[in-house]
mmCIF file of C-alpha atoms and ligand atoms in Angstrom:
data_model
loop_
_atom_site.group_PDB
_atom_site.id
_atom_site.type_symbol
_atom_site.label_atom_id
_atom_site.label_comp_id
_atom_site.label_asym_id
_atom_site.label_seq_id
_atom_site.Cartn_x
_atom_site.Cartn_y
_atom_site.Cartn_z
ATOM 1 C CA MET A 1 1.469 167.390 42.001
ATOM 2 C CA THR A 2 -0.344 170.477 40.771
ATOM 3 C CA LYS A 3 0.635 173.535 42.781
ATOM 4 C CA THR A 4 -1.647 176.455 43.586
ATOM 5 C CA ALA A 5 -0.755 180.219 43.689
ATOM 6 C CA LEU A 6 -2.879 182.872 45.221
ATOM 7 C CA ILE A 7 -2.341 186.208 43.428
ATOM 8 C CA THR A 8 -3.744 189.384 44.903
ATOM 9 C CA GLY A 9 -4.629 192.325 42.711
ATOM 10 C CA ALA A 10 -5.128 190.072 39.680
ATOM 11 C CA THR A 11 -7.565 192.154 37.811
ATOM 12 C CA SER A 12 -4.876 193.889 35.774
ATOM 13 C CA GLY A 13 -1.165 194.439 35.300
ATOM 14 C CA PHE A 14 1.387 192.272 37.193
ATOM 15 C CA GLY A 15 -1.256 190.210 38.842
ATOM 16 C CA ALA A 16 -3.187 189.185 35.620
ATOM 17 C CA ALA A 17 0.043 188.568 33.797
ATOM 18 C CA THR A 18 1.304 186.380 36.632
ATOM 19 C CA ALA A 19 -1.903 184.346 36.681
ATOM 20 C CA ARG A 20 -1.462 183.654 32.977
ATOM 21 C CA ARG A 21 2.189 182.759 33.301
ATOM 22 C CA PHE A 22 1.553 180.166 36.119
ATOM 23 C CA VAL A 23 -1.484 178.638 34.426
ATOM 24 C CA LYS A 24 0.527 178.161 31.288
ATOM 25 C CA GLU A 25 2.938 176.067 33.238
ATOM 26 C CA GLY A 26 0.216 173.908 34.760
ATOM 27 C CA TRP A 27 -0.298 175.657 38.115
ATOM 28 C CA LYS A 28 -3.786 176.327 39.496
ATOM 29 C CA VAL A 29 -4.411 180.037 40.474
ATOM 30 C CA ILE A 30 -6.654 181.911 42.979
ATOM 31 C CA VAL A 31 -7.108 185.417 41.657
ATOM 32 C CA THR A 32 -8.249 188.056 43.931
ATOM 33 C CA GLY A 33 -9.407 191.662 43.508
ATOM 34 C CA ARG A 34 -12.316 194.063 43.901
ATOM 35 C CA ARG A 35 -13.767 193.917 40.345
ATOM 36 C CA ALA A 36 -15.850 190.757 40.022
ATOM 37 C CA GLU A 37 -16.489 190.990 36.301
ATOM 38 C CA ARG A 38 -12.788 191.282 35.523
ATOM 39 C CA LEU A 39 -11.952 188.354 37.830
ATOM 40 C CA ASP A 40 -14.725 186.184 36.219
ATOM 41 C CA ALA A 41 -13.419 187.097 32.800
ATOM 42 C CA LEU A 42 -9.848 186.181 33.824
ATOM 43 C CA VAL A 43 -11.030 182.816 35.203
ATOM 44 C CA ASP A 44 -12.767 182.041 31.849
ATOM 45 C CA GLU A 45 -9.724 183.094 29.883
ATOM 46 C CA LEU A 46 -7.434 180.927 32.029
ATOM 47 C CA GLY A 47 -9.509 177.845 31.374
ATOM 48 C CA GLY A 48 -12.363 177.965 33.863
ATOM 49 C CA ALA A 49 -13.117 176.590 37.335
ATOM 50 C CA SER A 50 -10.724 173.511 37.202
ATOM 51 C CA VAL A 51 -7.687 175.758 36.962
ATOM 52 C CA ALA A 52 -8.691 179.174 38.377
ATOM 53 C CA HIS A 53 -10.838 180.469 41.252
ATOM 54 C CA ALA A 54 -11.849 184.007 41.755
ATOM 55 C CA LEU A 55 -12.096 185.607 45.271
ATOM 56 C CA CYS A 56 -13.707 189.067 45.217
ATOM 57 C CA PHE A 57 -12.938 191.232 48.278
ATOM 58 C CA ASP A 58 -11.274 194.444 49.360
ATOM 59 C CA ILE A 59 -7.892 193.788 50.727
ATOM 60 C CA GLN A 60 -8.100 196.774 53.021
ATOM 61 C CA ASP A 61 -10.767 194.870 55.043
ATOM 62 C CA ALA A 62 -9.065 192.093 57.034
ATOM 63 C CA ASP A 63 -12.367 190.441 57.992
ATOM 64 C CA ALA A 64 -13.387 190.237 54.400
ATOM 65 C CA THR A 65 -9.973 188.814 53.517
ATOM 66 C CA ARG A 66 -10.362 186.106 56.158
ATOM 67 C CA LYS A 67 -13.831 185.245 55.023
ATOM 68 C CA ALA A 68 -12.765 184.973 51.353
ATOM 69 C CA ILE A 69 -9.893 182.591 52.283
ATOM 70 C CA ASP A 70 -12.249 180.491 54.531
ATOM 71 C CA SER A 71 -14.640 180.105 51.504
ATOM 72 C CA LEU A 72 -12.042 178.436 49.313
ATOM 73 C CA PRO A 73 -13.277 175.054 47.872
ATOM 74 C CA ALA A 74 -11.216 172.044 48.934
ATOM 75 C CA ASP A 75 -9.446 171.831 45.555
ATOM 76 C CA PHE A 76 -8.094 175.393 46.032
ATOM 77 C CA ALA A 77 -7.577 175.292 49.735
ATOM 78 C CA GLU A 78 -3.898 174.136 49.756
ATOM 79 C CA ILE A 79 -1.740 177.122 48.781
ATOM 80 C CA ASP A 80 1.893 176.861 47.706
ATOM 81 C CA LEU A 81 2.625 180.403 46.699
ATOM 82 C CA LEU A 82 1.242 183.750 47.796
ATOM 83 C CA VAL A 83 1.983 186.647 45.375
ATOM 84 C CA ASN A 84 1.262 189.789 47.265
ATOM 85 C CA ASN A 85 0.651 192.123 44.277
ATOM 86 C CA ALA A 86 -2.310 194.270 45.320
ATOM 87 C CA GLY A 87 -1.273 197.708 45.884
ATOM 88 C CA LEU A 88 -1.471 201.253 44.490
ATOM 89 C CA ALA A 89 0.063 204.698 44.215
ATOM 90 C CA LEU A 90 -2.129 207.701 44.441
ATOM 91 C CA GLY A 91 -0.717 211.056 43.398
ATOM 92 C CA THR A 92 2.662 212.412 42.176
ATOM 93 C CA GLY A 93 2.711 215.696 43.989
ATOM 94 C CA PRO A 94 4.785 216.930 46.854
ATOM 95 C CA ALA A 95 3.848 215.878 50.367
ATOM 96 C CA GLN A 96 2.668 219.381 51.210
ATOM 97 C CA GLU A 97 0.054 219.234 48.496
ATOM 98 C CA CYS A 98 -1.089 215.615 49.043
ATOM 99 C CA ASN A 99 -4.427 214.407 50.056
ATOM 100 C CA LEU A 100 -4.410 212.715 53.452
ATOM 101 C CA SER A 101 -7.139 210.183 52.463
ATOM 102 C CA ASP A 102 -5.001 209.154 49.498
ATOM 103 C CA TRP A 103 -2.093 208.532 51.946
ATOM 104 C CA MET A 104 -4.343 206.466 54.203
ATOM 105 C CA THR A 105 -5.614 204.367 51.274
ATOM 106 C CA MET A 106 -2.121 203.532 50.224
ATOM 107 C CA ILE A 107 -1.071 202.595 53.806
ATOM 108 C CA ASP A 108 -4.264 200.481 54.238
ATOM 109 C CA THR A 109 -3.818 198.592 50.987
ATOM 110 C CA ASN A 110 -0.069 198.333 50.447
ATOM 111 C CA THR A 111 0.956 197.609 53.980
ATOM 112 C CA LYS A 112 -2.038 196.617 56.282
ATOM 113 C CA GLY A 113 -3.764 194.605 53.533
ATOM 114 C CA LEU A 114 -0.574 192.832 52.605
ATOM 115 C CA VAL A 115 0.169 192.007 56.235
ATOM 116 C CA ALA A 116 -3.286 190.699 56.890
ATOM 117 C CA ILE A 117 -3.468 188.237 54.058
ATOM 118 C CA THR A 118 0.089 187.109 54.715
ATOM 119 C CA ARG A 119 -0.729 186.427 58.394
ATOM 120 C CA ILE A 120 -3.949 184.716 57.436
ATOM 121 C CA LEU A 121 -2.165 182.291 54.968
ATOM 122 C CA LEU A 122 1.066 181.722 57.031
ATOM 123 C CA ASP A 123 0.007 178.430 58.528
ATOM 124 C CA LYS A 124 -1.082 177.034 55.254
ATOM 125 C CA LEU A 125 2.197 178.199 53.603
ATOM 126 C CA ILE A 126 4.296 176.520 56.387
ATOM 127 C CA GLU A 127 2.388 173.333 55.966
ATOM 128 C CA ARG A 128 3.178 173.215 52.230
ATOM 129 C CA LYS A 129 6.733 174.623 52.640
ATOM 130 C CA GLY A 130 5.477 177.310 50.255
ATOM 131 C CA ALA A 131 6.707 180.648 49.166
ATOM 132 C CA ILE A 132 5.725 184.335 49.393
ATOM 133 C CA VAL A 133 6.567 186.887 46.685
ATOM 134 C CA ASN A 134 5.895 190.430 47.668
ATOM 135 C CA LEU A 135 5.671 193.231 45.143
ATOM 136 C CA ALA A 136 7.668 196.117 46.534
ATOM 137 C CA SER A 137 9.086 198.793 44.145
ATOM 138 C CA ILE A 138 12.303 200.639 43.214
ATOM 139 C CA ALA A 139 10.602 203.234 45.480
ATOM 140 C CA SER A 140 11.459 200.969 48.404
ATOM 141 C CA ASN A 141 15.107 201.615 47.615
ATOM 142 C CA TRP A 142 15.350 205.092 46.166
ATOM 143 C CA PRO A 143 13.484 208.201 47.195
ATOM 144 C CA TYR A 144 12.155 210.438 44.421
ATOM 145 C CA PRO A 145 10.013 213.610 44.415
ATOM 146 C CA GLY A 146 6.338 212.745 44.868
ATOM 147 C CA GLY A 147 7.191 209.251 46.165
ATOM 148 C CA ASN A 148 6.562 210.172 49.778
ATOM 149 C CA VAL A 149 4.012 207.742 51.265
ATOM 150 C CA TYR A 150 3.951 205.431 48.262
ATOM 151 C CA GLY A 151 7.715 204.878 48.708
ATOM 152 C CA ALA A 152 7.354 204.460 52.505
ATOM 153 C CA THR A 153 4.758 201.678 52.014
ATOM 154 C CA LYS A 154 6.976 199.907 49.562
ATOM 155 C CA ALA A 155 9.996 200.216 51.944
ATOM 156 C CA PHE A 156 7.737 198.564 54.502
ATOM 157 C CA VAL A 157 6.951 195.715 52.098
ATOM 158 C CA GLN A 158 10.620 195.089 51.405
ATOM 159 C CA GLN A 159 11.596 195.221 55.162
ATOM 160 C CA PHE A 160 8.678 193.077 56.132
ATOM 161 C CA SER A 161 9.792 190.466 53.521
ATOM 162 C CA LEU A 162 13.294 190.287 54.939
ATOM 163 C CA GLY A 163 11.957 190.318 58.528
ATOM 164 C CA ILE A 164 9.530 187.440 58.052
ATOM 165 C CA ARG A 165 12.231 185.537 56.324
ATOM 166 C CA CYS A 166 14.173 185.464 59.661
ATOM 167 C CA ASP A 167 11.077 184.216 61.561
ATOM 168 C CA LEU A 168 10.390 181.532 58.953
ATOM 169 C CA ALA A 169 13.883 180.077 59.125
ATOM 170 C CA GLY A 170 13.688 176.379 59.365
ATOM 171 C CA THR A 171 10.114 176.104 57.944
ATOM 172 C CA GLY A 172 11.214 175.852 54.338
ATOM 173 C CA VAL A 173 9.049 178.845 53.380
ATOM 174 C CA ARG A 174 10.860 181.180 50.983
ATOM 175 C CA VAL A 175 10.201 184.956 50.889
ATOM 176 C CA THR A 176 11.100 187.366 48.150
ATOM 177 C CA SER A 177 10.760 191.085 47.730
ATOM 178 C CA ILE A 178 10.508 192.138 44.050
ATOM 179 C CA GLU A 179 11.230 195.696 43.291
ATOM 180 C CA PRO A 180 10.052 196.745 39.772
ATOM 181 C CA GLY A 181 10.761 200.145 38.204
ATOM 182 C CA LEU A 182 9.072 201.919 35.387
ATOM 183 C CA CYS A 183 6.391 199.537 34.043
ATOM 184 C CA GLU A 184 3.630 200.127 31.635
ATOM 185 C CA SER A 185 0.322 199.318 33.334
ATOM 186 C CA GLU A 186 -2.884 200.747 34.718
ATOM 187 C CA PHE A 187 -0.872 201.525 37.882
ATOM 188 C CA THR A 188 0.169 204.832 36.311
ATOM 189 C CA LEU A 189 -3.347 205.744 35.217
ATOM 190 C CA VAL A 190 -4.524 205.162 38.790
ATOM 191 C CA ARG A 191 -1.624 207.142 40.150
ATOM 192 C CA THR A 192 -2.399 210.154 37.962
ATOM 193 C CA GLY A 193 -6.193 209.955 38.483
ATOM 194 C CA GLY A 194 -6.845 208.764 34.956
ATOM 195 C CA ASN A 195 -4.682 211.441 33.255
ATOM 196 C CA LYS A 196 -4.049 209.731 29.874
ATOM 197 C CA GLU A 197 -1.768 212.683 28.794
ATOM 198 C CA ALA A 198 0.557 212.175 31.856
ATOM 199 C CA TYR A 199 0.446 208.473 31.262
ATOM 200 C CA ASP A 200 1.474 208.750 27.500
ATOM 201 C CA LYS A 201 4.192 211.311 28.399
ATOM 202 C CA LEU A 202 5.724 209.043 31.089
ATOM 203 C CA TYR A 203 6.103 206.126 28.721
ATOM 204 C CA SER A 204 6.900 207.970 25.540
ATOM 205 C CA GLY A 205 10.146 206.654 24.141
ATOM 206 C CA ALA A 206 10.900 204.897 27.512
ATOM 207 C CA ASP A 207 10.545 201.242 26.380
ATOM 208 C CA PRO A 208 9.233 200.438 29.925
ATOM 209 C CA ILE A 209 8.971 197.008 31.612
ATOM 210 C CA GLN A 210 5.800 195.239 30.666
ATOM 211 C CA PRO A 211 3.620 193.282 33.182
ATOM 212 C CA GLU A 212 4.819 190.042 31.439
ATOM 213 C CA ASP A 213 8.460 190.788 32.345
ATOM 214 C CA ILE A 214 7.564 190.964 36.034
ATOM 215 C CA ALA A 215 5.414 187.762 35.760
ATOM 216 C CA GLU A 216 8.500 186.051 34.235
ATOM 217 C CA SER A 217 10.577 187.185 37.248
ATOM 218 C CA ILE A 218 7.962 185.962 39.742
ATOM 219 C CA PHE A 219 7.778 182.661 37.882
ATOM 220 C CA TRP A 220 11.561 182.274 37.959
ATOM 221 C CA VAL A 221 11.839 183.121 41.703
ATOM 222 C CA ALA A 222 9.008 180.649 42.592
ATOM 223 C CA ASN A 223 10.378 177.799 40.581
ATOM 224 C CA LEU A 224 13.983 177.819 41.670
ATOM 225 C CA PRO A 225 15.139 174.718 43.628
ATOM 226 C CA ALA A 226 13.587 174.558 47.090
ATOM 227 C CA HIS A 227 16.928 175.424 48.724
ATOM 228 C CA VAL A 228 17.358 178.717 46.936
ATOM 229 C CA ASN A 229 15.802 181.944 48.281
ATOM 230 C CA VAL A 230 16.054 185.173 46.250
ATOM 231 C CA ASN A 231 15.822 187.821 48.982
ATOM 232 C CA SER A 232 15.249 190.853 46.879
ATOM 233 C CA LEU A 233 15.121 191.415 43.109
ATOM 234 C CA GLU A 234 15.250 194.975 41.742
ATOM 235 C CA VAL A 235 14.185 195.197 38.025
ATOM 236 C CA MET A 236 14.261 198.350 35.930
ATOM 237 C CA PRO A 237 13.953 198.936 32.223
ATOM 238 C CA VAL A 238 17.271 199.588 30.488
ATOM 239 C CA SER A 239 16.133 203.147 29.902
ATOM 240 C CA GLN A 240 15.770 203.967 33.640
ATOM 241 C CA SER A 241 18.727 204.837 35.810
ATOM 242 C CA TRP A 242 19.688 207.355 38.514
ATOM 243 C CA SER A 243 20.062 211.112 38.501
ATOM 244 C CA PRO A 244 22.480 213.177 40.602
ATOM 245 C CA PHE A 245 21.413 214.321 44.009
ATOM 246 C CA ALA A 246 19.322 217.471 43.896
ATOM 247 C CA ILE A 247 20.813 220.565 45.428
ATOM 248 C CA HIS A 248 18.579 223.502 46.145
ATOM 249 C CA ARG A 249 20.631 226.692 45.939
ATOM 250 C CA LYS A 250 19.631 230.027 47.449
HETATM 251 C C1 8X3 B 301 6.464 201.461 40.667
HETATM 252 C C2 8X3 B 301 7.651 202.042 40.021
HETATM 253 O O1 8X3 B 301 8.993 204.003 39.410
HETATM 254 O O2 8X3 B 301 6.637 204.457 39.881
HETATM 255 O O3 8X3 B 301 6.569 201.091 41.892
HETATM 256 O O4 8X3 B 301 8.288 204.022 41.674
HETATM 257 S S1 8X3 B 301 7.833 203.685 40.240
#
């Protein structure tokens, strides 16, 4: 039986790569995001309306999310996998210099938006003994300068994943938190406010993870035997590791 995945934030990066990976293996996909033209182009690229369906809404708006899900046509209404990929980082500066509205946008998208669509789809996922893959981050696990609210939202995503796994025990629904490290995608351009110089500097010589690498991880997690649950999966490029603790001296 053909399975269906709903992938949030599919207009670029991990989300678009994940949609391509699953369609390649015969899945149907629902791709969501705010940019209608990009979603429509992705649906065309994936093979059209028989395999892909676009839902255009702002995940920060729980009512819009519910309306979008309610609008799904019958052949896309049964969902086997929710990939909670929509999320963003805004800013790299220290907390004392950050813009409060950027912080609120990250909280609204990365945590409240993710929680809303998860709750809205839970009954459907339980019905299908489905799976949820949440995109957290290495920032869930490791604090770093300038990570402040972004890291906190991703720690929420990771802990929410583990928490709902407890509640879903016995339902057959699997839940995974994936925690990617340095990855080359639009994510960094958004974070730096479109600063291409900062973008190039970050990736220069780093051989970062590519969106396809994370799509592969998601595909692997979602296609393991039904009795196997990967709780969390941290993925870094080989070039990325840890530094010593910082010590501020007088
Ligand atoms: C994205 C990875 O290194 O910017 O979540 O925190 S990082």
